[in-house]
């Protein structure tokens, strides 16, 4: 039985690691090292509870996303005040030949980084993970009204930062 559980977990981890990493990159505003750490922490926590029927029998992918967001928020709470991101991003690998997509991606990640962690988590869950307001509220331990408020405020901040329309960035 133990081997079948480990095999099932291994299959799950291999199938979901990429999606978890992409979500973690958005949550961390492009900090791939922290994103990798969060994915490892998430998979470690999932391994511990994998034998529980509620995890395997329910929706383990959604459970993993919940664990990821909670690990991110916990990290934000205990983050050292001595470390701060810089205003200028380093030159991307390969020069500027990436075109508009790389510029757009960096602009969006920078705008996400400027949001408070819970607002960033709400935006990622609602618009990247396409979760409902109720699901987002459950993951973040908030009321549905609080999710709506945070979402509205976060989107307004993003619009302010991005000049009102994302279309102008997509054209570049």
PDB file of C-alpha atoms in Angstrom:
ATOM      1  CA  UNK A   1       0.000   0.000   0.000  1.00  0.00           C
ATOM      2  CA  UNK A   2       2.845   2.410   0.901  1.00  0.00           C
ATOM      3  CA  UNK A   3       4.448   1.943  -2.522  1.00  0.00           C
ATOM      4  CA  UNK A   4       1.186   2.642  -4.320  1.00  0.00           C
ATOM      5  CA  UNK A   5       0.720   5.843  -2.276  1.00  0.00           C
ATOM      6  CA  UNK A   6       4.262   6.950  -3.068  1.00  0.00           C
ATOM      7  CA  UNK A   7       3.767   6.159  -6.744  1.00  0.00           C
ATOM      8  CA  UNK A   8       0.497   8.077  -6.841  1.00  0.00           C
ATOM      9  CA  UNK A   9       2.120  11.031  -5.112  1.00  0.00           C
ATOM     10  CA  UNK A  10       5.078  10.964  -7.500  1.00  0.00           C
ATOM     11  CA  UNK A  11       2.694  11.033 -10.489  1.00  0.00           C
ATOM     12  CA  UNK A  12       0.749  13.894  -8.934  1.00  0.00           C
ATOM     13  CA  UNK A  13       3.916  15.882  -8.177  1.00  0.00           C
ATOM     14  CA  UNK A  14       5.298  15.416 -11.692  1.00  0.00           C
ATOM     15  CA  UNK A  15       1.990  16.435 -13.259  1.00  0.00           C
ATOM     16  CA  UNK A  16       1.375  19.520 -11.062  1.00  0.00           C
ATOM     17  CA  UNK A  17       4.873  20.903 -10.418  1.00  0.00           C
ATOM     18  CA  UNK A  18       4.875  23.081 -13.549  1.00  0.00           C
ATOM     19  CA  UNK A  19       1.512  24.687 -12.773  1.00  0.00           C
ATOM     20  CA  UNK A  20       2.492  25.213  -9.147  1.00  0.00           C
ATOM     21  CA  UNK A  21       5.747  26.843 -10.261  1.00  0.00           C
ATOM     22  CA  UNK A  22       3.961  29.223 -12.659  1.00  0.00           C
ATOM     23  CA  UNK A  23       1.540  30.254  -9.913  1.00  0.00           C
ATOM     24  CA  UNK A  24       4.413  30.676  -7.455  1.00  0.00           C
ATOM     25  CA  UNK A  25       6.277  32.880  -9.955  1.00  0.00           C
ATOM     26  CA  UNK A  26       3.258  35.153 -10.171  1.00  0.00           C
ATOM     27  CA  UNK A  27       2.865  35.258  -6.403  1.00  0.00           C
ATOM     28  CA  UNK A  28       6.540  36.124  -5.942  1.00  0.00           C
ATOM     29  CA  UNK A  29       6.548  38.650  -8.804  1.00  0.00           C
ATOM     30  CA  UNK A  30       9.067  36.668 -10.792  1.00  0.00           C
ATOM     31  CA  UNK A  31      11.434  35.584  -8.006  1.00  0.00           C
ATOM     32  CA  UNK A  32      12.120  32.127  -9.422  1.00  0.00           C
ATOM     33  CA  UNK A  33      14.281  31.045  -6.489  1.00  0.00           C
ATOM     34  CA  UNK A  34      11.569  31.812  -3.951  1.00  0.00           C
ATOM     35  CA  UNK A  35       9.012  30.236  -6.314  1.00  0.00           C
ATOM     36  CA  UNK A  36      11.052  27.026  -6.385  1.00  0.00           C
ATOM     37  CA  UNK A  37      11.271  27.055  -2.585  1.00  0.00           C
ATOM     38  CA  UNK A  38       7.511  27.540  -2.277  1.00  0.00           C
ATOM     39  CA  UNK A  39       6.819  24.659  -4.688  1.00  0.00           C
ATOM     40  CA  UNK A  40       9.172  22.398  -2.727  1.00  0.00           C
ATOM     41  CA  UNK A  41       7.487  23.379   0.519  1.00  0.00           C
ATOM     42  CA  UNK A  42       4.062  22.773  -1.025  1.00  0.00           C
ATOM     43  CA  UNK A  43       5.007  19.345  -2.346  1.00  0.00           C
ATOM     44  CA  UNK A  44       6.578  18.458   1.004  1.00  0.00           C
ATOM     45  CA  UNK A  45       3.389  19.369   2.823  1.00  0.00           C
ATOM     46  CA  UNK A  46       1.337  17.467   0.260  1.00  0.00           C
ATOM     47  CA  UNK A  47       3.493  14.368   0.744  1.00  0.00           C
ATOM     48  CA  UNK A  48       2.841  14.437   4.488  1.00  0.00           C
ATOM     49  CA  UNK A  49      -0.949  14.474   4.038  1.00  0.00           C
ATOM     50  CA  UNK A  50      -1.118  12.387   0.851  1.00  0.00           C
ATOM     51  CA  UNK A  51      -2.361   9.286   2.679  1.00  0.00           C
ATOM     52  CA  UNK A  52      -5.495  11.063   3.893  1.00  0.00           C
ATOM     53  CA  UNK A  53      -8.538  10.021   1.877  1.00  0.00           C
ATOM     54  CA  UNK A  54      -9.913  13.579   1.880  1.00  0.00           C
ATOM     55  CA  UNK A  55      -6.809  14.797   0.014  1.00  0.00           C
ATOM     56  CA  UNK A  56      -6.562  12.006  -2.558  1.00  0.00           C
ATOM     57  CA  UNK A  57     -10.299  11.554  -2.975  1.00  0.00           C
ATOM     58  CA  UNK A  58     -11.108  15.254  -3.180  1.00  0.00           C
ATOM     59  CA  UNK A  59      -9.334  17.680  -5.464  1.00  0.00           C
ATOM     60  CA  UNK A  60      -5.612  17.365  -4.695  1.00  0.00           C
ATOM     61  CA  UNK A  61      -4.673  19.982  -7.327  1.00  0.00           C
ATOM     62  CA  UNK A  62      -6.869  22.609  -5.679  1.00  0.00           C
ATOM     63  CA  UNK A  63      -5.590  21.569  -2.254  1.00  0.00           C
ATOM     64  CA  UNK A  64      -1.998  22.002  -3.500  1.00  0.00           C
ATOM     65  CA  UNK A  65      -2.800  25.519  -4.797  1.00  0.00           C
ATOM     66  CA  UNK A  66      -4.261  26.363  -1.394  1.00  0.00           C
ATOM     67  CA  UNK A  67      -1.120  25.088   0.332  1.00  0.00           C
ATOM     68  CA  UNK A  68       1.030  27.115  -2.087  1.00  0.00           C
ATOM     69  CA  UNK A  69      -0.823  30.378  -1.430  1.00  0.00           C
ATOM     70  CA  UNK A  70      -0.730  29.838   2.321  1.00  0.00           C
ATOM     71  CA  UNK A  71       3.010  29.058   2.187  1.00  0.00           C
ATOM     72  CA  UNK A  72       3.547  32.281   0.218  1.00  0.00           C
ATOM     73  CA  UNK A  73       1.566  34.348   2.729  1.00  0.00           C
ATOM     74  CA  UNK A  74       3.429  32.750   5.646  1.00  0.00           C
ATOM     75  CA  UNK A  75       6.731  33.570   3.949  1.00  0.00           C
ATOM     76  CA  UNK A  76       5.645  37.186   3.474  1.00  0.00           C
ATOM     77  CA  UNK A  77       4.799  37.473   7.167  1.00  0.00           C
ATOM     78  CA  UNK A  78       8.200  36.226   8.310  1.00  0.00           C
ATOM     79  CA  UNK A  79      10.298  37.861   5.564  1.00  0.00           C
ATOM     80  CA  UNK A  80      13.304  39.751   6.778  1.00  0.00           C
ATOM     81  CA  UNK A  81      12.906  43.526   6.696  1.00  0.00           C
ATOM     82  CA  UNK A  82      16.531  43.817   5.543  1.00  0.00           C
ATOM     83  CA  UNK A  83      15.814  42.387   2.105  1.00  0.00           C
ATOM     84  CA  UNK A  84      14.102  44.617  -0.403  1.00  0.00           C
ATOM     85  CA  UNK A  85      13.703  44.301  -4.155  1.00  0.00           C
ATOM     86  CA  UNK A  86      15.488  46.948  -6.185  1.00  0.00           C
ATOM     87  CA  UNK A  87      13.755  49.441  -8.438  1.00  0.00           C
ATOM     88  CA  UNK A  88      15.769  48.418 -11.499  1.00  0.00           C
ATOM     89  CA  UNK A  89      15.544  44.935 -12.917  1.00  0.00           C
ATOM     90  CA  UNK A  90      18.752  43.377 -14.229  1.00  0.00           C
ATOM     91  CA  UNK A  91      19.198  42.993 -17.963  1.00  0.00           C
ATOM     92  CA  UNK A  92      17.393  39.806 -19.012  1.00  0.00           C
ATOM     93  CA  UNK A  93      19.513  36.921 -20.239  1.00  0.00           C
ATOM     94  CA  UNK A  94      19.945  37.024 -23.995  1.00  0.00           C
ATOM     95  CA  UNK A  95      19.761  40.832 -24.258  1.00  0.00           C
ATOM     96  CA  UNK A  96      16.718  42.714 -25.493  1.00  0.00           C
ATOM     97  CA  UNK A  97      15.902  40.373 -28.351  1.00  0.00           C
ATOM     98  CA  UNK A  98      12.922  38.927 -26.453  1.00  0.00           C
ATOM     99  CA  UNK A  99      10.567  41.488 -27.902  1.00  0.00           C
ATOM    100  CA  UNK A 100       7.349  42.848 -26.430  1.00  0.00           C
ATOM    101  CA  UNK A 101       6.344  39.682 -24.590  1.00  0.00           C
ATOM    102  CA  UNK A 102       9.329  39.866 -22.254  1.00  0.00           C
ATOM    103  CA  UNK A 103       8.787  43.580 -21.677  1.00  0.00           C
ATOM    104  CA  UNK A 104       5.091  43.042 -21.001  1.00  0.00           C
ATOM    105  CA  UNK A 105       5.831  40.145 -18.644  1.00  0.00           C
ATOM    106  CA  UNK A 106       8.382  42.210 -16.691  1.00  0.00           C
ATOM    107  CA  UNK A 107       5.981  45.148 -16.496  1.00  0.00           C
ATOM    108  CA  UNK A 108       3.186  42.943 -15.181  1.00  0.00           C
ATOM    109  CA  UNK A 109       5.452  41.210 -12.660  1.00  0.00           C
ATOM    110  CA  UNK A 110       6.697  44.591 -11.446  1.00  0.00           C
ATOM    111  CA  UNK A 111       3.113  45.818 -11.042  1.00  0.00           C
ATOM    112  CA  UNK A 112       2.183  42.631  -9.147  1.00  0.00           C
ATOM    113  CA  UNK A 113       5.225  43.017  -6.883  1.00  0.00           C
ATOM    114  CA  UNK A 114       3.975  46.442  -5.792  1.00  0.00           C
ATOM    115  CA  UNK A 115       0.706  44.984  -4.508  1.00  0.00           C
ATOM    116  CA  UNK A 116       0.458  43.881  -0.878  1.00  0.00           C
ATOM    117  CA  UNK A 117       0.855  40.081  -0.537  1.00  0.00           C
ATOM    118  CA  UNK A 118      -2.831  39.325   0.156  1.00  0.00           C
ATOM    119  CA  UNK A 119      -3.953  41.518  -2.767  1.00  0.00           C
ATOM    120  CA  UNK A 120      -1.433  39.755  -5.001  1.00  0.00           C
ATOM    121  CA  UNK A 121      -2.740  36.379  -3.810  1.00  0.00           C
ATOM    122  CA  UNK A 122      -6.331  37.440  -4.571  1.00  0.00           C
ATOM    123  CA  UNK A 123      -5.383  38.537  -8.108  1.00  0.00           C
ATOM    124  CA  UNK A 124      -3.444  35.339  -8.797  1.00  0.00           C
ATOM    125  CA  UNK A 125      -6.189  33.081  -7.464  1.00  0.00           C
ATOM    126  CA  UNK A 126      -9.046  34.933  -9.180  1.00  0.00           C
ATOM    127  CA  UNK A 127      -7.465  35.667 -12.567  1.00  0.00           C
ATOM    128  CA  UNK A 128      -4.585  33.244 -13.017  1.00  0.00           C
ATOM    129  CA  UNK A 129      -6.131  30.219 -11.301  1.00  0.00           C
ATOM    130  CA  UNK A 130      -9.657  31.263 -12.373  1.00  0.00           C
ATOM    131  CA  UNK A 131     -11.111  30.532  -8.950  1.00  0.00           C
ATOM    132  CA  UNK A 132     -14.472  31.782  -7.795  1.00  0.00           C
ATOM    133  CA  UNK A 133     -14.819  34.446  -5.135  1.00  0.00           C
ATOM    134  CA  UNK A 134     -15.965  31.810  -2.657  1.00  0.00           C
ATOM    135  CA  UNK A 135     -13.008  29.503  -3.391  1.00  0.00           C
ATOM    136  CA  UNK A 136     -10.591  32.421  -3.068  1.00  0.00           C
ATOM    137  CA  UNK A 137     -12.204  33.442   0.214  1.00  0.00           C
ATOM    138  CA  UNK A 138     -11.850  29.899   1.529  1.00  0.00           C
ATOM    139  CA  UNK A 139      -8.160  29.657   0.598  1.00  0.00           C
ATOM    140  CA  UNK A 140      -7.300  33.010   2.158  1.00  0.00           C
ATOM    141  CA  UNK A 141      -9.603  32.696   5.176  1.00  0.00           C
ATOM    142  CA  UNK A 142     -11.478  35.849   4.172  1.00  0.00           C
ATOM    143  CA  UNK A 143     -15.133  36.656   3.650  1.00  0.00           C
ATOM    144  CA  UNK A 144     -16.477  36.874   0.102  1.00  0.00           C
ATOM    145  CA  UNK A 145     -16.991  40.615   0.615  1.00  0.00           C
ATOM    146  CA  UNK A 146     -13.342  41.017   1.637  1.00  0.00           C
ATOM    147  CA  UNK A 147     -12.227  39.172  -1.507  1.00  0.00           C
ATOM    148  CA  UNK A 148     -14.397  41.422  -3.682  1.00  0.00           C
ATOM    149  CA  UNK A 149     -13.002  44.529  -1.965  1.00  0.00           C
ATOM    150  CA  UNK A 150      -9.385  43.374  -2.203  1.00  0.00           C
ATOM    151  CA  UNK A 151      -9.881  42.373  -5.827  1.00  0.00           C
ATOM    152  CA  UNK A 152     -11.412  45.710  -6.738  1.00  0.00           C
ATOM    153  CA  UNK A 153      -8.675  47.680  -4.990  1.00  0.00           C
ATOM    154  CA  UNK A 154      -5.890  45.517  -6.424  1.00  0.00           C
ATOM    155  CA  UNK A 155      -7.201  45.891  -9.964  1.00  0.00           C
ATOM    156  CA  UNK A 156      -7.500  49.670  -9.477  1.00  0.00           C
ATOM    157  CA  UNK A 157      -3.873  49.791  -8.294  1.00  0.00           C
ATOM    158  CA  UNK A 158      -2.778  47.720 -11.279  1.00  0.00           C
ATOM    159  CA  UNK A 159      -4.654  50.040 -13.639  1.00  0.00           C
ATOM    160  CA  UNK A 160      -2.995  53.053 -12.024  1.00  0.00           C
ATOM    161  CA  UNK A 161       0.438  51.469 -12.325  1.00  0.00           C
ATOM    162  CA  UNK A 162      -0.086  50.319 -15.896  1.00  0.00           C
ATOM    163  CA  UNK A 163      -1.509  53.583 -17.160  1.00  0.00           C
ATOM    164  CA  UNK A 164      -5.160  52.585 -17.329  1.00  0.00           C
ATOM    165  CA  UNK A 165      -4.939  50.113 -20.195  1.00  0.00           C
ATOM    166  CA  UNK A 166      -2.858  47.010 -20.644  1.00  0.00           C
ATOM    167  CA  UNK A 167      -3.388  47.370 -24.408  1.00  0.00           C
ATOM    168  CA  UNK A 168      -0.681  50.013 -24.644  1.00  0.00           C
ATOM    169  CA  UNK A 169       1.861  47.509 -23.306  1.00  0.00           C
ATOM    170  CA  UNK A 170       0.707  44.698 -25.563  1.00  0.00           C
ATOM    171  CA  UNK A 171       1.357  46.862 -28.641  1.00  0.00           C
ATOM    172  CA  UNK A 172       5.084  47.202 -27.835  1.00  0.00           C
TER     173      UNK A 172
END
